[in-house]
Amino acid sequence: MANEIEASVNGQTVKLKYKPNKVRTAILSSIATKALIRAKAERIAKKANAMYGAKGYRVRIKQGQTRARAYVYTGDLHSMRSNRIHNTLQKALGGGK
């Protein structure tokens, strides 16, 4: 099954057809990949937990249709408020400098 993408840049339209790659999907959904993204997400959560006294940043891994995803989220009221006031997660990612 081929998928189509249509993109337009500066008035030029391009249509692309592609076939989803099963090997790519298998790699992006593998246990090793999940371990790598979990480690990265845990580093971000650890940085966020070290800022402003909030200790409620958590990590969640979810499997999508084609790849695994990691989420760092606020797990308690204190971290929610801290993130809202200080943009802690954005700073832990390296933004907001």
mmCIF file with all atom_site columns, C-alpha atoms in Angstrom:
data_model
loop_
_atom_site.group_PDB
_atom_site.id
_atom_site.type_symbol
_atom_site.label_atom_id
_atom_site.label_alt_id
_atom_site.label_comp_id
_atom_site.label_asym_id
_atom_site.label_entity_id
_atom_site.label_seq_id
_atom_site.pdbx_PDB_ins_code
_atom_site.Cartn_x
_atom_site.Cartn_y
_atom_site.Cartn_z
_atom_site.occupancy
_atom_site.B_iso_or_equiv
_atom_site.pdbx_formal_charge
_atom_site.auth_seq_id
_atom_site.auth_comp_id
_atom_site.auth_asym_id
_atom_site.auth_atom_id
_atom_site.pdbx_PDB_model_num
ATOM 1  C CA . MET A 1 1  ? 0.000  0.000  0.000  1.00 0.00 ? 1  MET A CA 1
ATOM 2  C CA . ALA A 1 2  ? 1.541  3.270  -1.120 1.00 0.00 ? 2  ALA A CA 1
ATOM 3  C CA . ASN A 1 3  ? 0.970  6.531  0.701  1.00 0.00 ? 3  ASN A CA 1
ATOM 4  C CA . GLU A 1 4  ? 0.892  9.938  -0.947 1.00 0.00 ? 4  GLU A CA 1
ATOM 5  C CA . ILE A 1 5  ? 2.275  13.203 0.356  1.00 0.00 ? 5  ILE A CA 1
ATOM 6  C CA . GLU A 1 6  ? 1.655  16.551 -1.277 1.00 0.00 ? 6  GLU A CA 1
ATOM 7  C CA . ALA A 1 7  ? 3.848  19.512 -0.380 1.00 0.00 ? 7  ALA A CA 1
ATOM 8  C CA . SER A 1 8  ? 3.853  23.078 -1.641 1.00 0.00 ? 8  SER A CA 1
ATOM 9  C CA . VAL A 1 9  ? 6.829  25.446 -1.423 1.00 0.00 ? 9  VAL A CA 1
ATOM 10 C CA . ASN A 1 10 ? 7.015  28.871 -3.086 1.00 0.00 ? 10 ASN A CA 1
ATOM 11 C CA . GLY A 1 11 ? 4.051  28.052 -5.311 1.00 0.00 ? 11 GLY A CA 1
ATOM 12 C CA . GLN A 1 12 ? 5.574  24.761 -6.493 1.00 0.00 ? 12 GLN A CA 1
ATOM 13 C CA . THR A 1 13 ? 3.617  21.610 -5.645 1.00 0.00 ? 13 THR A CA 1
ATOM 14 C CA . VAL A 1 14 ? 5.265  18.215 -5.370 1.00 0.00 ? 14 VAL A CA 1
ATOM 15 C CA . LYS A 1 15 ? 3.485  14.876 -4.979 1.00 0.00 ? 15 LYS A CA 1
ATOM 16 C CA . LEU A 1 16 ? 5.394  11.926 -3.575 1.00 0.00 ? 16 LEU A CA 1
ATOM 17 C CA . LYS A 1 17 ? 4.359  8.300  -3.306 1.00 0.00 ? 17 LYS A CA 1
ATOM 18 C CA . TYR A 1 18 ? 6.123  5.998  -0.901 1.00 0.00 ? 18 TYR A CA 1
ATOM 19 C CA . LYS A 1 19 ? 5.732  2.561  0.595  1.00 0.00 ? 19 LYS A CA 1
ATOM 20 C CA . PRO A 1 20 ? 6.066  2.302  4.367  1.00 0.00 ? 20 PRO A CA 1
ATOM 21 C CA . ASN A 1 21 ? 9.240  0.444  5.244  1.00 0.00 ? 21 ASN A CA 1
ATOM 22 C CA . LYS A 1 22 ? 8.648  -2.553 7.514  1.00 0.00 ? 22 LYS A CA 1
ATOM 23 C CA . VAL A 1 23 ? 12.312 -2.745 8.549  1.00 0.00 ? 23 VAL A CA 1
ATOM 24 C CA . ARG A 1 24 ? 12.303 0.911  9.607  1.00 0.00 ? 24 ARG A CA 1
ATOM 25 C CA . THR A 1 25 ? 9.126  0.362  11.614 1.00 0.00 ? 25 THR A CA 1
ATOM 26 C CA . ALA A 1 26 ? 10.636 -2.736 13.253 1.00 0.00 ? 26 ALA A CA 1
ATOM 27 C CA . ILE A 1 27 ? 13.772 -0.818 14.252 1.00 0.00 ? 27 ILE A CA 1
ATOM 28 C CA . LEU A 1 28 ? 11.847 2.182  15.609 1.00 0.00 ? 28 LEU A CA 1
ATOM 29 C CA . SER A 1 29 ? 9.614  -0.165 17.635 1.00 0.00 ? 29 SER A CA 1
ATOM 30 C CA . SER A 1 30 ? 12.356 -2.480 18.929 1.00 0.00 ? 30 SER A CA 1
ATOM 31 C CA . ILE A 1 31 ? 13.224 -3.084 22.562 1.00 0.00 ? 31 ILE A CA 1
ATOM 32 C CA . ALA A 1 32 ? 16.676 -1.539 22.044 1.00 0.00 ? 32 ALA A CA 1
ATOM 33 C CA . THR A 1 33 ? 15.161 1.647  20.626 1.00 0.00 ? 33 THR A CA 1
ATOM 34 C CA . LYS A 1 34 ? 12.702 1.839  23.522 1.00 0.00 ? 34 LYS A CA 1
ATOM 35 C CA . ALA A 1 35 ? 15.621 1.515  25.951 1.00 0.00 ? 35 ALA A CA 1
ATOM 36 C CA . LEU A 1 36 ? 17.473 4.372  24.206 1.00 0.00 ? 36 LEU A CA 1
ATOM 37 C CA . ILE A 1 37 ? 14.506 6.723  24.215 1.00 0.00 ? 37 ILE A CA 1
ATOM 38 C CA . ARG A 1 38 ? 13.682 5.805  27.826 1.00 0.00 ? 38 ARG A CA 1
ATOM 39 C CA . ALA A 1 39 ? 17.274 6.670  28.849 1.00 0.00 ? 39 ALA A CA 1
ATOM 40 C CA . LYS A 1 40 ? 17.064 10.043 27.063 1.00 0.00 ? 40 LYS A CA 1
ATOM 41 C CA . ALA A 1 41 ? 13.662 10.816 28.613 1.00 0.00 ? 41 ALA A CA 1
ATOM 42 C CA . GLU A 1 42 ? 14.914 9.838  32.081 1.00 0.00 ? 42 GLU A CA 1
ATOM 43 C CA . ARG A 1 43 ? 17.884 12.229 31.690 1.00 0.00 ? 43 ARG A CA 1
ATOM 44 C CA . ILE A 1 44 ? 15.441 15.023 30.830 1.00 0.00 ? 44 ILE A CA 1
ATOM 45 C CA . ALA A 1 45 ? 13.193 14.130 33.794 1.00 0.00 ? 45 ALA A CA 1
ATOM 46 C CA . LYS A 1 46 ? 16.239 14.028 36.089 1.00 0.00 ? 46 LYS A CA 1
ATOM 47 C CA . LYS A 1 47 ? 17.276 17.522 34.939 1.00 0.00 ? 47 LYS A CA 1
ATOM 48 C CA . ALA A 1 48 ? 13.734 18.813 35.450 1.00 0.00 ? 48 ALA A CA 1
ATOM 49 C CA . ASN A 1 49 ? 13.522 17.217 38.907 1.00 0.00 ? 49 ASN A CA 1
ATOM 50 C CA . ALA A 1 50 ? 16.759 18.990 39.881 1.00 0.00 ? 50 ALA A CA 1
ATOM 51 C CA . MET A 1 51 ? 15.270 22.429 39.141 1.00 0.00 ? 51 MET A CA 1
ATOM 52 C CA . TYR A 1 52 ? 13.110 24.569 41.431 1.00 0.00 ? 52 TYR A CA 1
ATOM 53 C CA . GLY A 1 53 ? 12.500 21.883 44.062 1.00 0.00 ? 53 GLY A CA 1
ATOM 54 C CA . ALA A 1 54 ? 9.911  19.916 42.067 1.00 0.00 ? 54 ALA A CA 1
ATOM 55 C CA . LYS A 1 55 ? 10.401 16.145 42.141 1.00 0.00 ? 55 LYS A CA 1
ATOM 56 C CA . GLY A 1 56 ? 7.294  14.986 40.261 1.00 0.00 ? 56 GLY A CA 1
ATOM 57 C CA . TYR A 1 57 ? 8.501  14.747 36.652 1.00 0.00 ? 57 TYR A CA 1
ATOM 58 C CA . ARG A 1 58 ? 7.855  11.266 35.271 1.00 0.00 ? 58 ARG A CA 1
ATOM 59 C CA . VAL A 1 59 ? 8.607  9.259  32.114 1.00 0.00 ? 59 VAL A CA 1
ATOM 60 C CA . ARG A 1 60 ? 6.149  7.274  30.044 1.00 0.00 ? 60 ARG A CA 1
ATOM 61 C CA . ILE A 1 61 ? 6.892  5.174  26.943 1.00 0.00 ? 61 ILE A CA 1
ATOM 62 C CA . LYS A 1 62 ? 4.121  4.534  24.422 1.00 0.00 ? 62 LYS A CA 1
ATOM 63 C CA . GLN A 1 63 ? 4.102  2.393  21.312 1.00 0.00 ? 63 GLN A CA 1
ATOM 64 C CA . GLY A 1 64 ? 2.569  4.090  18.276 1.00 0.00 ? 64 GLY A CA 1
ATOM 65 C CA . GLN A 1 65 ? 1.729  2.466  14.956 1.00 0.00 ? 65 GLN A CA 1
ATOM 66 C CA . THR A 1 66 ? 5.194  2.999  13.497 1.00 0.00 ? 66 THR A CA 1
ATOM 67 C CA . ARG A 1 67 ? 7.476  3.927  16.405 1.00 0.00 ? 67 ARG A CA 1
ATOM 68 C CA . ALA A 1 68 ? 7.895  4.155  20.137 1.00 0.00 ? 68 ALA A CA 1
ATOM 69 C CA . ARG A 1 69 ? 7.582  7.518  21.846 1.00 0.00 ? 69 ARG A CA 1
ATOM 70 C CA . ALA A 1 70 ? 8.789  8.828  25.188 1.00 0.00 ? 70 ALA A CA 1
ATOM 71 C CA . TYR A 1 71 ? 6.952  11.438 27.212 1.00 0.00 ? 71 TYR A CA 1
ATOM 72 C CA . VAL A 1 72 ? 8.256  13.416 30.167 1.00 0.00 ? 72 VAL A CA 1
ATOM 73 C CA . TYR A 1 73 ? 5.284  14.760 32.074 1.00 0.00 ? 73 TYR A CA 1
ATOM 74 C CA . THR A 1 74 ? 4.352  16.454 35.325 1.00 0.00 ? 74 THR A CA 1
ATOM 75 C CA . GLY A 1 75 ? 3.227  13.801 37.774 1.00 0.00 ? 75 GLY A CA 1
ATOM 76 C CA . ASP A 1 76 ? 2.054  15.935 40.685 1.00 0.00 ? 76 ASP A CA 1
ATOM 77 C CA . LEU A 1 77 ? 0.579  19.337 41.432 1.00 0.00 ? 77 LEU A CA 1
ATOM 78 C CA . HIS A 1 78 ? 3.887  20.888 42.550 1.00 0.00 ? 78 HIS A CA 1
ATOM 79 C CA . SER A 1 79 ? 5.674  19.965 39.322 1.00 0.00 ? 79 SER A CA 1
ATOM 80 C CA . MET A 1 80 ? 2.677  21.178 37.267 1.00 0.00 ? 80 MET A CA 1
ATOM 81 C CA . ARG A 1 81 ? 2.817  24.579 38.941 1.00 0.00 ? 81 ARG A CA 1
ATOM 82 C CA . SER A 1 82 ? 6.599  24.725 38.736 1.00 0.00 ? 82 SER A CA 1
ATOM 83 C CA . ASN A 1 83 ? 6.528  23.900 35.027 1.00 0.00 ? 83 ASN A CA 1
ATOM 84 C CA . ARG A 1 84 ? 3.841  26.503 34.371 1.00 0.00 ? 84 ARG A CA 1
ATOM 85 C CA . ILE A 1 85 ? 5.798  29.231 36.189 1.00 0.00 ? 85 ILE A CA 1
ATOM 86 C CA . HIS A 1 86 ? 9.383  28.326 35.199 1.00 0.00 ? 86 HIS A CA 1
ATOM 87 C CA . ASN A 1 87 ? 8.978  26.358 31.911 1.00 0.00 ? 87 ASN A CA 1
ATOM 88 C CA . THR A 1 88 ? 11.021 23.621 33.556 1.00 0.00 ? 88 THR A CA 1
ATOM 89 C CA . LEU A 1 89 ? 10.531 20.953 30.887 1.00 0.00 ? 89 LEU A CA 1
ATOM 90 C CA . GLN A 1 90 ? 11.513 23.360 28.132 1.00 0.00 ? 90 GLN A CA 1
ATOM 91 C CA . LYS A 1 91 ? 14.664 24.306 30.049 1.00 0.00 ? 91 LYS A CA 1
ATOM 92 C CA . ALA A 1 92 ? 15.467 20.635 30.725 1.00 0.00 ? 92 ALA A CA 1
ATOM 93 C CA . LEU A 1 93 ? 15.333 20.043 26.961 1.00 0.00 ? 93 LEU A CA 1
ATOM 94 C CA . GLY A 1 94 ? 17.846 22.845 26.460 1.00 0.00 ? 94 GLY A CA 1
ATOM 95 C CA . GLY A 1 95 ? 15.382 25.537 25.383 1.00 0.00 ? 95 GLY A CA 1
ATOM 96 C CA . GLY A 1 96 ? 14.622 28.809 27.094 1.00 0.00 ? 96 GLY A CA 1
ATOM 97 C CA . LYS A 1 97 ? 18.267 29.859 27.402 1.00 0.00 ? 97 LYS A CA 1
#
